Each structure stands twice: as C-alpha cells, then as structure tokens.
PDB file of C-alpha atoms and ligand atoms in Angstrom:
ATOM      1  CA  MET Q  10     107.659  96.256 111.075  1.00 51.00           C
ATOM      2  CA  GLU Q  11     108.572  97.101 114.734  1.00 56.00           C
ATOM      3  CA  ASP Q  12     108.130  93.693 116.052  1.00 73.00           C
ATOM      4  CA  PRO Q  13     111.368  92.000 114.868  1.00 71.00           C
ATOM      5  CA  SER Q  14     109.622  88.624 114.586  1.00 77.00           C
ATOM      6  CA  VAL Q  15     107.541  90.018 111.836  1.00 82.00           C
ATOM      7  CA  ALA Q  16     110.217  91.779 109.922  1.00 91.00           C
ATOM      8  CA  ILE Q  17     109.969  90.791 106.356  1.00 95.00           C
ATOM      9  CA  GLY Q  18     112.824  89.161 104.555  1.00 97.00           C
ATOM     10  CA  PRO Q  19     113.881  86.062 102.540  1.00 97.00           C
ATOM     11  CA  GLY Q  20     111.332  83.307 102.626  1.00 98.00           C
ATOM     12  CA  ASP Q  21     108.320  85.620 103.089  1.00 98.00           C
ATOM     13  CA  ALA Q  22     105.540  86.071 100.520  1.00 98.00           C
ATOM     14  CA  LEU Q  23     102.552  88.370 100.449  1.00 98.00           C
ATOM     15  CA  VAL Q  24      99.106  86.819  99.621  1.00 99.00           C
ATOM     16  CA  LEU Q  25      96.394  89.338  98.844  1.00 99.00           C
ATOM     17  CA  VAL Q  26      93.013  87.690  99.003  1.00 99.00           C
ATOM     18  CA  ASP Q  27      90.307  88.768  96.649  1.00 98.00           C
ATOM     19  CA  VAL Q  28      90.684  92.521  96.725  1.00 99.00           C
ATOM     20  CA  GLN Q  29      88.058  92.889  94.044  1.00 98.00           C
ATOM     21  CA  ASN Q  30      85.481  95.606  93.354  1.00 98.00           C
ATOM     22  CA  ASP Q  31      82.394  93.418  94.206  1.00 98.00           C
ATOM     23  CA  PHE Q  32      83.764  93.053  97.691  1.00 98.00           C
ATOM     24  CA  LEU Q  33      84.236  96.826  98.144  1.00 98.00           C
ATOM     25  CA  PRO Q  34      81.471  99.221  99.215  1.00 98.00           C
ATOM     26  CA  GLY Q  35      79.046  99.616  96.243  1.00 98.00           C
ATOM     27  CA  GLY Q  36      79.982  96.200  94.972  1.00 98.00           C
ATOM     28  CA  ALA Q  37      77.575  93.193  94.447  1.00 98.00           C
ATOM     29  CA  LEU Q  38      78.825  91.491  97.642  1.00 98.00           C
ATOM     30  CA  ALA Q  39      80.125  94.489  99.575  1.00 98.00           C
ATOM     31  CA  VAL Q  40      82.174  93.821 102.672  1.00 98.00           C
ATOM     32  CA  PRO Q  41      81.636  96.617 105.210  1.00 98.00           C
ATOM     33  CA  ASP Q  42      84.683  98.932 105.152  1.00 98.00           C
ATOM     34  CA  GLY Q  43      86.334  96.678 102.646  1.00 98.00           C
ATOM     35  CA  ASP Q  44      88.103  99.514 100.962  1.00 98.00           C
ATOM     36  CA  ALA Q  45      90.136 100.164 104.112  1.00 98.00           C
ATOM     37  CA  VAL Q  46      92.424  97.267 103.113  1.00 98.00           C
ATOM     38  CA  VAL Q  47      93.404  98.670  99.757  1.00 98.00           C
ATOM     39  CA  PRO Q  48      95.951 101.433 100.734  1.00 98.00           C
ATOM     40  CA  ARG Q  49      97.469  99.161 103.457  1.00 98.00           C
ATOM     41  CA  LEU Q  50      97.911  96.210 101.139  1.00 98.00           C
ATOM     42  CA  SER Q  51      99.234  98.475  98.321  1.00 98.00           C
ATOM     43  CA  ARG Q  52     101.947  99.943 100.600  1.00 98.00           C
ATOM     44  CA  LEU Q  53     103.050  96.476 101.849  1.00 98.00           C
ATOM     45  CA  ALA Q  54     103.044  95.061  98.408  1.00 98.00           C
ATOM     46  CA  GLY Q  55     105.368  97.897  97.463  1.00 98.00           C
ATOM     47  CA  ARG Q  56     107.697  96.899 100.261  1.00 97.00           C
ATOM     48  CA  PHE Q  57     107.658  93.321  99.256  1.00 98.00           C
ATOM     49  CA  ALA Q  58     108.391  94.247  95.681  1.00 98.00           C
ATOM     50  CA  THR Q  59     111.311  96.477  96.749  1.00 97.00           C
ATOM     51  CA  LEU Q  60     112.798  93.684  98.736  1.00 97.00           C
ATOM     52  CA  GLY Q  61     112.466  91.276  95.802  1.00 98.00           C
ATOM     53  CA  LEU Q  62     109.923  89.240  97.613  1.00 98.00           C
ATOM     54  CA  PRO Q  63     107.031  87.526  95.843  1.00 98.00           C
ATOM     55  CA  VAL Q  64     103.461  88.868  95.818  1.00 98.00           C
ATOM     56  CA  PHE Q  65     100.464  86.741  94.986  1.00 99.00           C
ATOM     57  CA  ALA Q  66      96.933  88.059  94.392  1.00 99.00           C
ATOM     58  CA  THR Q  67      93.986  85.632  94.490  1.00 98.00           C
ATOM     59  CA  ARG Q  68      90.690  86.503  92.843  1.00 98.00           C
ATOM     60  CA  ASP Q  69      87.204  84.966  92.920  1.00 98.00           C
ATOM     61  CA  TRP Q  70      86.552  84.236  89.205  1.00 98.00           C
ATOM     62  CA  HIS Q  71      83.101  82.898  88.692  1.00 98.00           C
ATOM     63  CA  PRO Q  72      81.184  81.808  85.563  1.00 98.00           C
ATOM     64  CA  PRO Q  73      77.704  83.612  85.306  1.00 98.00           C
ATOM     65  CA  ASP Q  74      75.931  80.445  86.476  1.00 98.00           C
ATOM     66  CA  HIS Q  75      78.093  79.782  89.422  1.00 98.00           C
ATOM     67  CA  CYS Q  76      76.612  77.414  92.041  1.00 98.00           C
ATOM     68  CA  SER Q  77      77.278  79.904  94.919  1.00 98.00           C
ATOM     69  CA  PHE Q  78      74.688  82.290  93.356  1.00 98.00           C
ATOM     70  CA  ARG Q  79      71.221  82.516  94.688  1.00 98.00           C
ATOM     71  CA  GLU Q  80      69.714  81.728  91.208  1.00 97.00           C
ATOM     72  CA  GLN Q  81      71.461  78.470  91.434  1.00 97.00           C
ATOM     73  CA  GLY Q  82      70.452  77.799  95.048  1.00 98.00           C
ATOM     74  CA  GLY Q  83      73.619  79.207  96.532  1.00 98.00           C
ATOM     75  CA  PRO Q  84      74.074  81.674  99.375  1.00 97.00           C
ATOM     76  CA  TRP Q  85      75.269  84.743  97.536  1.00 98.00           C
ATOM     77  CA  PRO Q  86      74.128  87.405  95.071  1.00 98.00           C
ATOM     78  CA  PRO Q  87      76.031  87.074  91.712  1.00 98.00           C
ATOM     79  CA  HIS Q  88      79.515  88.482  92.233  1.00 98.00           C
ATOM     80  CA  CYS Q  89      82.914  88.358  90.687  1.00 98.00           C
ATOM     81  CA  ILE Q  90      81.775  87.118  87.314  1.00 98.00           C
ATOM     82  CA  ALA Q  91      85.088  86.494  85.331  1.00 98.00           C
ATOM     83  CA  HIS Q  92      86.028  89.369  82.988  1.00 98.00           C
ATOM     84  CA  THR Q  93      83.508  91.851  84.449  1.00 98.00           C
ATOM     85  CA  GLU Q  94      84.346  95.107  86.270  1.00 98.00           C
ATOM     86  CA  GLY Q  95      83.066  93.612  89.560  1.00 98.00           C
ATOM     87  CA  ALA Q  96      85.670  90.883  89.268  1.00 98.00           C
ATOM     88  CA  ALA Q  97      88.520  93.397  88.646  1.00 98.00           C
ATOM     89  CA  PHE Q  98      91.059  94.207  91.340  1.00 98.00           C
ATOM     90  CA  ALA Q  99      90.320  97.286  93.213  1.00 98.00           C
ATOM     91  CA  ALA Q 100      91.384 100.320  91.028  1.00 98.00           C
ATOM     92  CA  GLN Q 101      93.542 101.685  93.896  1.00 98.00           C
ATOM     93  CA  LEU Q 102      95.235  98.402  94.648  1.00 98.00           C
ATOM     94  CA  ALA Q 103      98.863  98.905  93.531  1.00 98.00           C
ATOM     95  CA  LEU Q 104     100.052  95.460  92.400  1.00 98.00           C
ATOM     96  CA  PRO Q 105     103.714  95.081  91.763  1.00 98.00           C
ATOM     97  CA  ALA Q 106     104.516  94.141  88.039  1.00 97.00           C
ATOM     98  CA  ALA Q 107     105.621  90.640  89.117  1.00 96.00           C
ATOM     99  CA  THR Q 108     102.466  89.875  91.035  1.00 98.00           C
ATOM    100  CA  ARG Q 109     101.226  86.440  90.350  1.00 98.00           C
ATOM    101  CA  ILE Q 110      97.420  86.362  89.880  1.00 98.00           C
ATOM    102  CA  VAL Q 111      95.609  83.205  91.035  1.00 98.00           C
ATOM    103  CA  SER Q 112      91.978  82.724  89.834  1.00 98.00           C
ATOM    104  CA  LYS Q 113      89.734  80.448  91.898  1.00 98.00           C
ATOM    105  CA  ALA Q 114      86.224  79.061  91.866  1.00 98.00           C
ATOM    106  CA  THR Q 115      86.339  79.309  88.060  1.00 98.00           C
ATOM    107  CA  ARG Q 116      83.993  76.374  87.311  1.00 98.00           C
ATOM    108  CA  ALA Q 117      80.200  76.504  87.784  1.00 98.00           C
ATOM    109  CA  ALA Q 118      79.818  73.344  89.795  1.00 97.00           C
ATOM    110  CA  ALA Q 119      82.140  74.067  92.721  1.00 97.00           C
ATOM    111  CA  ASP Q 120      82.859  77.015  95.106  1.00 96.00           C
ATOM    112  CA  ALA Q 121      86.338  77.582  96.507  1.00 97.00           C
ATOM    113  CA  TYR Q 122      86.933  79.947  99.417  1.00 98.00           C
ATOM    114  CA  SER Q 123      90.548  79.065  99.759  1.00 98.00           C
ATOM    115  CA  GLY Q 124      93.116  80.317  97.319  1.00 98.00           C
ATOM    116  CA  PHE Q 125      94.765  76.999  97.376  1.00 98.00           C
ATOM    117  CA  GLU Q 126      91.636  75.025  96.328  1.00 98.00           C
ATOM    118  CA  GLY Q 127      91.859  73.925  92.756  1.00 98.00           C
ATOM    119  CA  THR Q 128      94.761  76.372  92.032  1.00 98.00           C
ATOM    120  CA  ASP Q 129      98.578  76.208  91.581  1.00 98.00           C
ATOM    121  CA  LEU Q 130      99.185  78.570  94.516  1.00 98.00           C
ATOM    122  CA  ASP Q 131     101.050  76.117  96.694  1.00 98.00           C
ATOM    123  CA  GLU Q 132     103.161  75.031  93.675  1.00 98.00           C
ATOM    124  CA  HIS Q 133     104.170  78.672  92.950  1.00 98.00           C
ATOM    125  CA  LEU Q 134     104.771  79.635  96.549  1.00 98.00           C
ATOM    126  CA  ARG Q 135     107.195  76.721  96.906  1.00 98.00           C
ATOM    127  CA  ALA Q 136     108.974  77.608  93.666  1.00 98.00           C
ATOM    128  CA  ALA Q 137     109.333  81.127  94.939  1.00 98.00           C
ATOM    129  CA  GLY Q 138     110.904  79.705  98.154  1.00 98.00           C
ATOM    130  CA  ALA Q 139     108.150  81.005 100.430  1.00 98.00           C
ATOM    131  CA  ALA Q 140     107.981  79.599 103.979  1.00 98.00           C
ATOM    132  CA  ARG Q 141     105.967  82.280 105.560  1.00 98.00           C
ATOM    133  CA  LEU Q 142     102.903  84.055 104.302  1.00 98.00           C
ATOM    134  CA  PHE Q 143     101.616  87.474 105.091  1.00 98.00           C
ATOM    135  CA  VAL Q 144      97.834  87.355 104.406  1.00 98.00           C
ATOM    136  CA  GLY Q 145      95.395  90.145 103.979  1.00 98.00           C
ATOM    137  CA  GLY Q 146      92.213  90.931 102.023  1.00 98.00           C
ATOM    138  CA  LEU Q 147      88.605  90.037 101.861  1.00 98.00           C
ATOM    139  CA  ALA Q 148      86.705  88.537 103.470  1.00 98.00           C
ATOM    140  CA  THR Q 149      87.948  87.598 106.892  1.00 98.00           C
ATOM    141  CA  ASP Q 150      85.292  85.065 107.487  1.00 98.00           C
ATOM    142  CA  TYR Q 151      85.362  83.370 104.142  1.00 98.00           C
ATOM    143  CA  CYS Q 152      88.268  83.468 101.792  1.00 98.00           C
ATOM    144  CA  VAL Q 153      90.946  84.823 104.238  1.00 98.00           C
ATOM    145  CA  LEU Q 154      89.964  82.207 106.906  1.00 99.00           C
ATOM    146  CA  ASN Q 155      89.975  79.338 104.384  1.00 98.00           C
ATOM    147  CA  THR Q 156      93.156  80.367 102.699  1.00 99.00           C
ATOM    148  CA  VAL Q 157      94.932  80.722 106.054  1.00 99.00           C
ATOM    149  CA  ARG Q 158      93.550  77.319 107.200  1.00 98.00           C
ATOM    150  CA  ASP Q 159      94.964  75.695 103.999  1.00 98.00           C
ATOM    151  CA  ALA Q 160      98.297  77.474 104.237  1.00 99.00           C
ATOM    152  CA  LEU Q 161      98.751  76.177 107.811  1.00 98.00           C
ATOM    153  CA  ARG Q 162      97.838  72.762 106.855  1.00 98.00           C
ATOM    154  CA  LEU Q 163     100.341  72.802 103.994  1.00 98.00           C
ATOM    155  CA  GLY Q 164     103.087  73.799 106.478  1.00 98.00           C
ATOM    156  CA  TYR Q 165     103.480  77.484 105.854  1.00 98.00           C
ATOM    157  CA  ARG Q 166     103.846  79.917 108.840  1.00 98.00           C
ATOM    158  CA  VAL Q 167     101.170  82.520 108.508  1.00 98.00           C
ATOM    159  CA  ILE Q 168     100.860  86.104 109.707  1.00 98.00           C
ATOM    160  CA  VAL Q 169      97.345  87.571 109.299  1.00 98.00           C
ATOM    161  CA  LEU Q 170      97.404  91.400 108.697  1.00 98.00           C
ATOM    162  CA  THR Q 171      94.765  92.403 111.072  1.00 98.00           C
ATOM    163  CA  ASP Q 172      94.385  95.966 109.827  1.00 98.00           C
ATOM    164  CA  ALA Q 173      94.085  94.720 106.214  1.00 98.00           C
ATOM    165  CA  ILE Q 174      91.202  92.219 106.555  1.00 98.00           C
ATOM    166  CA  ARG Q 175      87.406  92.896 106.804  1.00 98.00           C
ATOM    167  CA  ALA Q 176      84.580  90.584 107.472  1.00 98.00           C
ATOM    168  CA  VAL Q 177      81.170  90.077 105.706  1.00 98.00           C
ATOM    169  CA  ASP Q 178      79.670  89.300 109.179  1.00 98.00           C
ATOM    170  CA  VAL Q 179      76.505  87.667 107.858  1.00 97.00           C
ATOM    171  CA  THR Q 180      76.040  86.784 111.487  1.00 97.00           C
ATOM    172  CA  PRO Q 181      77.521  89.415 113.772  1.00 97.00           C
ATOM    173  CA  GLY Q 182      80.824  88.130 115.314  1.00 98.00           C
ATOM    174  CA  ASP Q 183      81.744  85.895 112.266  1.00 98.00           C
ATOM    175  CA  GLY Q 184      84.774  87.990 111.643  1.00 98.00           C
ATOM    176  CA  GLU Q 185      85.928  87.828 115.290  1.00 98.00           C
ATOM    177  CA  ARG Q 186      85.314  84.061 115.412  1.00 98.00           C
ATOM    178  CA  ALA Q 187      87.280  83.583 112.213  1.00 98.00           C
ATOM    179  CA  ILE Q 188      90.267  85.581 113.775  1.00 98.00           C
ATOM    180  CA  ALA Q 189      89.998  83.361 116.840  1.00 98.00           C
ATOM    181  CA  GLU Q 190      89.992  80.238 114.741  1.00 98.00           C
ATOM    182  CA  MET Q 191      92.975  81.365 112.764  1.00 98.00           C
ATOM    183  CA  VAL Q 192      94.897  81.956 116.011  1.00 98.00           C
ATOM    184  CA  ARG Q 193      93.746  78.547 117.350  1.00 98.00           C
ATOM    185  CA  LEU Q 194      95.222  77.006 114.227  1.00 98.00           C
ATOM    186  CA  GLY Q 195      98.582  78.673 114.656  1.00 98.00           C
ATOM    187  CA  ALA Q 196      98.358  81.899 112.708  1.00 98.00           C
ATOM    188  CA  LYS Q 197     100.067  84.960 114.131  1.00 98.00           C
ATOM    189  CA  MET Q 198      98.311  88.276 114.112  1.00 97.00           C
ATOM    190  CA  SER Q 199     100.073  91.527 113.196  1.00 97.00           C
ATOM    191  CA  ASP Q 200      99.238  94.668 111.273  1.00 95.00           C
ATOM    192  CA  THR Q 201     100.737  95.974 108.086  1.00 95.00           C
ATOM    193  CA  ARG Q 202     103.060  98.166 110.180  1.00 87.00           C
ATOM    194  CA  GLY Q 203     104.124  95.495 112.518  1.00 73.00           C
ATOM    195  CA  GLY Q 204     102.274  96.461 115.721  1.00 50.00           C
ATOM    196  CA  ALA Q 205     102.195 100.271 115.305  1.00 47.00           C
ATOM    197  CA  PRO Q 206      98.704 101.771 115.487  1.00 45.00           C
ATOM    198  CA  ALA Q 207      96.867 101.392 112.172  1.00 43.00           C
ATOM    199  CA  CYS Q 208      96.785 104.411 110.129  1.00 43.00           C
TER     200      CYS Q 208
HETATM  201  C1  LIG J 305      84.099  85.304  99.180  1.00 67.17           C
HETATM  202  C2  LIG J 305      81.836  85.000  99.587  1.00 67.17           C
HETATM  203  C3  LIG J 305      81.544  84.424  98.373  1.00 67.17           C
HETATM  204  C4  LIG J 305      85.436  85.911  99.693  1.00 67.17           C
HETATM  205  C5  LIG J 305      83.895  84.853  97.966  1.00 67.17           C
HETATM  206  O1  LIG J 305      86.246  86.265  98.871  1.00 67.17           O
HETATM  207  O2  LIG J 305      85.586  85.904 100.910  1.00 67.17           O
HETATM  208  N1  LIG J 305      83.078  85.440  99.996  1.00 67.17           N
HETATM  209  N2  LIG J 305      82.780  84.393  97.505  1.00 67.17           N
HETATM  210 ZN1  LIG J 306      82.539  83.854  95.327  1.00 67.17          ZN
END
C-alpha cells in the first residue's frame, strides 16, 4: 500500500463479501465483471495471512425456498443455495487456511445483505482484535454496502477496496450511489494496492 494511511498492520482485518460462484459471470445472479475481484482479493488475503492478520469470508447461504427468490415473491432468481456449487466460493479465490467463514441469510423467512446480520462476525472480529476492516467482494450495491454500513455503525473504521468490488446495477448508477453512500457514512476508499493503478 503506497498511501501510508492504508498500510496494513495490527488491528486490521480483511472481510471478503460473498465471492461465490453464483455472483460470477455465468452464475445464477451474475454480477457484471464480478470475477475481476477474485485475483485482487486472493493476493490481498495472502498478504494478510503472511502478516498474521485475520481474514473473514462471508457467504450468502440460502435454503431452497428462501424468501428473496422470485418463486417466493422476492426480487432475485434462486442463488447461493446452501451446499450447491453456486454457493461455493470462487474456485480461484485463494483463502488462507485460517479464514473464518461466515454464513448469512440461512433461514427461509429472512434475507440479510449484511455480513453482520444474524451472524457472529462482530464477535469474532472483536476477539481477533480488529479495529479497521478492509472490505471487498460482491455486490457493491447490496452486500458490500450493507456490510460496510453495519461495520461503521459498530465502530469499525472501514476501507473499501474500490478495485475489488463490483455492482449488480439493477438500476444504472446503483454501484456509484452505493460508493457515495459508503463515503458519506465515513468509509475510506482505496484499492488493493493502496492507490497504485489497478492491475
Ligand atoms: C447479494 C443479492 C442477493 C449480495 C445477495 O451478495 O450482494 N445480492 N443476495
Ligand atoms: Zn442472496
């Protein structure tokens, strides 16, 4: 990281949001260019692991009759059904051995866009001594936005990895509006190489 204020060190944790097959091109709820985040987050996860810093990976982990699915009156096609290939992390995502996996939206009756909602993510981040979170993954306008919003509300400092997020953009501009909202709420924007041009 070239910008010294985003140099990673003690108190930092990496939170990878929903880097799952169904959100990649070809998946059930494909996020345009979603696969671009994979090598960037893999590289950064390796740096966190090398430094002995914690890595968390959230996943959307729905039952087959989840309320967010169109058949149940929800907005989305069926996606990320627990234990299916679509719910698996991207094959090319290199997760350090100690990565803590956080499953969310696991019950049929409730959706959860935030990795903190109905999970033990906050508890485990605190136990790991995390004060500042680096957040990347999918999708900018849903689970990244809501995870960042909760993180800020819970008192974490947050750095959003601008080259390692991608938006669904159901309405054009949703991703840009989500970024503006995260900035407004106090998140800092950086890229996985700390201000250097994205690879
Ligand atoms: C997500 C839509 C539905 C996300 C999850 O991970 O951003 N988006 N479920
Ligand atoms: Zn979902």
